[in-house]
XYZ file of C-alpha atoms in Angstrom:
317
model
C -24.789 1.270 -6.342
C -23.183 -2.146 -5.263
C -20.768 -2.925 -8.073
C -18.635 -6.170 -8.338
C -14.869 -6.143 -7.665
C -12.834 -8.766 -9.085
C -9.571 -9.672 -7.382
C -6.742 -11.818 -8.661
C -4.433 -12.804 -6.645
C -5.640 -13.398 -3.105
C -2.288 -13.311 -1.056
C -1.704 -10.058 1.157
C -2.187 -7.689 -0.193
C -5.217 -9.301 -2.643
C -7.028 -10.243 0.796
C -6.861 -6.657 1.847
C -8.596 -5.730 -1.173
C -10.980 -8.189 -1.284
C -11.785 -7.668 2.696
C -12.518 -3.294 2.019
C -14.541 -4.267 -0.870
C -16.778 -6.409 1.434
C -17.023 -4.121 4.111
C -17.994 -1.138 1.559
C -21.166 -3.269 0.532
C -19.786 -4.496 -2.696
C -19.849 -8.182 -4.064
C -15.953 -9.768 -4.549
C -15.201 -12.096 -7.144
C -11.653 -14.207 -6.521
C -9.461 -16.267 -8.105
C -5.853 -17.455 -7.087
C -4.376 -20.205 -8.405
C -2.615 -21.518 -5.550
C -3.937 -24.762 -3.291
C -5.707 -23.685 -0.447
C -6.363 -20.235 -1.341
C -9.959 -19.929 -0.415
C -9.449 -21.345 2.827
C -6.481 -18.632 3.058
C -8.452 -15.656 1.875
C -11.422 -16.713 3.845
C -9.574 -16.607 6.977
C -7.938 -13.409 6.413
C -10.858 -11.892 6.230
C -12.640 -12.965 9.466
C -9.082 -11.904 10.975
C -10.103 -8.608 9.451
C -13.377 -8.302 9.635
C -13.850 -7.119 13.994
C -11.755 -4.232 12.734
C -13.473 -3.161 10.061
C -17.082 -3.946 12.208
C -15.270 -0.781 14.777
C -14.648 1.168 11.767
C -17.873 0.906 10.400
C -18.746 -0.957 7.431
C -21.776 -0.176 4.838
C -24.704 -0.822 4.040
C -25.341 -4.321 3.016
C -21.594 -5.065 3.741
C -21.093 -8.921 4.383
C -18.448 -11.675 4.142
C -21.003 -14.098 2.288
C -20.637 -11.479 -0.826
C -17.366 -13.132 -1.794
C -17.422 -15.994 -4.007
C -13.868 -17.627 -5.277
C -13.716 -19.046 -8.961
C -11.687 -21.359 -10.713
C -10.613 -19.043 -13.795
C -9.279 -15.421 -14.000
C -11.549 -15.459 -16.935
C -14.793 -16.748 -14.951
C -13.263 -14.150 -12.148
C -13.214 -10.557 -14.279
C -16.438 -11.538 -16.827
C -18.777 -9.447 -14.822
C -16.546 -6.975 -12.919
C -17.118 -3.411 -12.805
C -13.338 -3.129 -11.316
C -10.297 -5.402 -11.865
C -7.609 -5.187 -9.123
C -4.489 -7.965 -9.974
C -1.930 -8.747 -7.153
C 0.295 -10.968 -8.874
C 4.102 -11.412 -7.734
C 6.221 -8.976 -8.261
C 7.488 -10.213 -11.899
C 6.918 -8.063 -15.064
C 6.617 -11.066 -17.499
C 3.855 -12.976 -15.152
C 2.131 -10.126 -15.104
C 2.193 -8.790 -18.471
C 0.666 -12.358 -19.375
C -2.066 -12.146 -16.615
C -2.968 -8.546 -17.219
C -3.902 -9.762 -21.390
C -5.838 -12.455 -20.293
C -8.141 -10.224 -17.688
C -7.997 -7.396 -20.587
C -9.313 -10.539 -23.171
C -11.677 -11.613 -20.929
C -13.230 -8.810 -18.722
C -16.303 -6.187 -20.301
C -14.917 -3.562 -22.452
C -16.321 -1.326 -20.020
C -14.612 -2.445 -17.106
C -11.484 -0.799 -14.990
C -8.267 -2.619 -14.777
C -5.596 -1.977 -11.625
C -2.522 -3.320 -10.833
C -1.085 -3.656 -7.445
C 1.893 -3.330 -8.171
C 4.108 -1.562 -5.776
C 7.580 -0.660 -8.492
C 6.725 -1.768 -12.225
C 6.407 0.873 -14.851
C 2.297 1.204 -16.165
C 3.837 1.433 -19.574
C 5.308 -2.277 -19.345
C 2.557 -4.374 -17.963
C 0.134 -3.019 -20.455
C 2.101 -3.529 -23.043
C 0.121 -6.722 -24.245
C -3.241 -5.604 -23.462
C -5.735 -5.345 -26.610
C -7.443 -2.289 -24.286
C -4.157 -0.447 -22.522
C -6.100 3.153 -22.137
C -8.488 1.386 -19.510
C -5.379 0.175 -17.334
C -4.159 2.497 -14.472
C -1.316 1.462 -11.166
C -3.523 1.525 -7.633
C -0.842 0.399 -5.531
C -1.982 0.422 -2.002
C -0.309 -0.061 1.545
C -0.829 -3.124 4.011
C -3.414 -3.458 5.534
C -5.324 -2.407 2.418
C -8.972 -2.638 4.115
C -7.900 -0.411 6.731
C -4.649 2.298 5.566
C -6.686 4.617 2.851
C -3.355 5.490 0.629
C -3.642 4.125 -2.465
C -1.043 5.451 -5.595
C -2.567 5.781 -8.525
C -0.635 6.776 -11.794
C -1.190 5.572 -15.527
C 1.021 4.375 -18.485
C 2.055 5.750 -22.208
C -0.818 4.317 -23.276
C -3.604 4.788 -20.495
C -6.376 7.466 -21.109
C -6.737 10.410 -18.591
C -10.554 8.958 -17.806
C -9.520 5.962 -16.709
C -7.116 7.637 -14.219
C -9.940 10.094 -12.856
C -12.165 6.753 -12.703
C -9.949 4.808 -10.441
C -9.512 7.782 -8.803
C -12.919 8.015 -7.764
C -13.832 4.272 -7.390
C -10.792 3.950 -4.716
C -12.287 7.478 -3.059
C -16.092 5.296 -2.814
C -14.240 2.531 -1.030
C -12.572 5.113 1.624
C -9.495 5.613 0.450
C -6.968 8.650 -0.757
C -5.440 8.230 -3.798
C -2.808 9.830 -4.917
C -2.023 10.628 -8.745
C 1.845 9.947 -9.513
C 1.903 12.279 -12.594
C 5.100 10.794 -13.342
C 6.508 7.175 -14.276
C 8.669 6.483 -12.195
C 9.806 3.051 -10.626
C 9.001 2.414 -7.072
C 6.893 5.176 -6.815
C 6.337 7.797 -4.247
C 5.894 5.930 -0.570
C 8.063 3.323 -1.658
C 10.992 5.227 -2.229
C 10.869 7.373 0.887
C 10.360 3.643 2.776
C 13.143 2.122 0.725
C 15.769 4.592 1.703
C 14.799 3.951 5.576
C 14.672 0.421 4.962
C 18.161 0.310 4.085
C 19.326 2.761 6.611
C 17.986 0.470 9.476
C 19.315 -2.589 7.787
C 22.829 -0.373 7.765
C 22.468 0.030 11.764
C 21.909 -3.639 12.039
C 24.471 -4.727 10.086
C 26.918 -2.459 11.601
C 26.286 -3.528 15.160
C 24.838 0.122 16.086
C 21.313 -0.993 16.667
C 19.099 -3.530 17.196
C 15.856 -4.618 15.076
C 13.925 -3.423 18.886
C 15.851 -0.165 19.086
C 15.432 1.074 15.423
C 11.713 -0.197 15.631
C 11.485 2.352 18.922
C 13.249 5.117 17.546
C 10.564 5.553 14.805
C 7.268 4.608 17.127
C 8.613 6.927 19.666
C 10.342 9.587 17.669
C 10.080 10.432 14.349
C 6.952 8.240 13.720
C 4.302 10.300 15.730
C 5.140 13.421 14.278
C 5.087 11.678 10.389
C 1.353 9.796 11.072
C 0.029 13.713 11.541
C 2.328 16.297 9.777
C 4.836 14.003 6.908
C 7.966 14.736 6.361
C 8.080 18.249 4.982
C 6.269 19.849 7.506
C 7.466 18.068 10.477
C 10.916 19.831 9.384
C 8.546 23.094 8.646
C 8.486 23.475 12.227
C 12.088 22.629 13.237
C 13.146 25.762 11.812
C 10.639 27.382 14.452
C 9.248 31.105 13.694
C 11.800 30.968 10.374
C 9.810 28.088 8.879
C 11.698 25.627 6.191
C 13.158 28.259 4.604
C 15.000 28.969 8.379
C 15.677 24.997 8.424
C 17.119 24.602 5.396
C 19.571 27.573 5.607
C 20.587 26.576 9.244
C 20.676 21.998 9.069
C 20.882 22.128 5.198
C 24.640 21.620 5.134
C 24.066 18.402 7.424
C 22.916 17.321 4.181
C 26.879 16.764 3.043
C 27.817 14.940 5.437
C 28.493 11.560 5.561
C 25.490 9.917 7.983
C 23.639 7.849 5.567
C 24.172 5.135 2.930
C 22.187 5.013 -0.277
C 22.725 1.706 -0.652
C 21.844 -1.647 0.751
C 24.717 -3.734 2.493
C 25.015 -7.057 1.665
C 22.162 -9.514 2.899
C 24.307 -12.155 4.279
C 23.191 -14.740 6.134
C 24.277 -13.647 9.106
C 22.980 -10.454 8.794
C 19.470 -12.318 7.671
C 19.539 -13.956 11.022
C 20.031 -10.933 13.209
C 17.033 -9.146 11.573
C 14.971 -11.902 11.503
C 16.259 -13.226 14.994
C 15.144 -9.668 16.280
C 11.520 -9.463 14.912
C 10.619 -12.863 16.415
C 12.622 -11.226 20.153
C 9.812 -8.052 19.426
C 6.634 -10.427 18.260
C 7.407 -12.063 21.531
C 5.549 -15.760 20.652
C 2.383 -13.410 19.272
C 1.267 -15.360 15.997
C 1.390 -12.976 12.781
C -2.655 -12.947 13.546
C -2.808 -11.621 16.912
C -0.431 -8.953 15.656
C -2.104 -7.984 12.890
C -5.409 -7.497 15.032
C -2.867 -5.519 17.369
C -2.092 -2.984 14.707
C -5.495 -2.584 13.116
C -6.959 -1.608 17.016
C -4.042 1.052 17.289
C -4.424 1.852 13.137
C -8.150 2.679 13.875
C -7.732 4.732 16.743
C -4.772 6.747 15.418
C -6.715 7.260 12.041
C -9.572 8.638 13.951
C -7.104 10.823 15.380
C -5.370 11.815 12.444
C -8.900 13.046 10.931
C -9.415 15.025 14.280
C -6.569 17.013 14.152
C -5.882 17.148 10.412
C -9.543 17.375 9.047
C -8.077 19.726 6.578
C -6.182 16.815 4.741
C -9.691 16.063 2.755
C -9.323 18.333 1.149
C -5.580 17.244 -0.637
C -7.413 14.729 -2.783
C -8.175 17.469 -5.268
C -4.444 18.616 -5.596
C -2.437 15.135 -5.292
């Protein structure tokens, strides 16, 4: 059964939203507040849309099911689901997240996008907290499935098993973060990378090109099939981990890595930002983004193939 998705906030990440809840046959209600957004959101999702046309969309799936309105209260009056993509500021969207929670049906779901703040602090002014859960998802929504799901002090354990589900109807796997914790899962294992590369820049080791090519090429295909843990699983050959650990675990001591960020001067701004444009090579941000949805489709198809078992995680994460 079609049900209508409301999105607020129709940058990124919002766009990504609303474009997998078109292509999964469901009507998308929008509102941004900023000039130009429809014209913005439309366009981001015909840039979308010849990916998710390979990838298969459903029944009754079509761009003319998105309509954009001029309230978040006219935008979440009907909606089945809420999804908010406000900036990344607590007290914006403490405020936003009342109003949707005043004005949407007591019945309906209510998810933030956020991708660090604490569940128990943006819900903090809702009249209806136990119906709002954290689905914090990974760009390009409408085509990566991960989507982190976790709840607040205050959020009942049906509305987490509900998002759960609706986000698993859309194609995606969501994970439950049993615990509160800021920045999540994904986006503390990417964080401390993050800085790490910004480290080799800064410290004239490495450029934006190399770092990019020692994930793609190295540690990147092994982590799009097996993670982390059991990429290292089979480093330790017949021995497992356990032979790992015992063998490269007092690596772990030694000084190769800093936990913090350096300094963004501008300087180092420039290099990094100097470098991307070197890699994009004149491409617009659109061509590349229809660059990595051909290659995310085809290595997601491949990732099924060889991993089929991973289906079955949904019941245990």
């Amino acid at each position: 059964m079609a049900k209508t998705i409301a999105i607020i906030g129709t940058g990124v990440i919002g766009a990504g939203w609303a474009a997998r809840g078109l292509a999964h046959g469901h009507d998308v209600v929008a509102w941004d507040p900023a000039p130009g957004a429809e014209d913005r959101l439309r366009a981001a999702i015909d840039n979308a849309w010849g990916a998710l046309e390979r990838q298969g969309l459903a029944e009754g799936a079509r761009r003319d099911r998105l309509v954009m309105l001029g309230s978040v209260e006219a935008a979440v009056a009907a909606a089945d689901f809420i999804q908010e993509n406000a900036p990344e500021r607590e007290e914006l969207k403490q405020d936003l997240l009342a109003r949707i929670d005043a004005a949407a049906k007591p019945e309906a779901l209510i998810a933030s996008s956020t991708s660090g703040l604490l569940p128990s602090r943006l819900q903090a002014r809702m009249q209806r907290p136990e119906r709002f859960v954290v689905g914090h998802p990974f760009n390009p929504v409408y085509l990566l499935p991960l989507v982190e799901v976790l709840g607040g002090e205050k959020t009942a354990a049906a509305s987490v098993a509900a998002a759960m589900d609706f986000y698993r109807s859309i194609g995606m796997r969501p994970l439950h973060v049993r615990t509160e914790i800021e920045g999540f899962v994904a986006d503390r294992l990417m964080e401390a990378l993050w800085r790490e590369a910004l480290w080799l820049v800064n410290d004239g080791v490495a450029t934006t090109e190399e770092i990019d090519a020692a994930v793609v090429y190295g540690c990147g295909l092994r982590w799009s099939l097996m993670g982390t843990f059991l990429t290292f699983h089979l480093a330790g050959g017949e021995g497992g981990m356990r032979h790992m650990l015992h063998q490269f675990g007092p690596a772990l001591k030694l000084p190769w890595t800093k936990l913090t960020a350096p300094e963004l001067t501008e300087d180092l701004i420039g290099r990094v930002a100097d470098g991307c444009e070197h890699q994009a090579a004149g491409r617009s941000i659109k061509a590349l983004e229809r660059r990595r949805d051909d290659f995310l489709i085809e290595l997601l198809a491949l990732v099924q193939k060889y991993w089929p078992e991973a289906e079955g995680l949904q019941g245990r994460i």
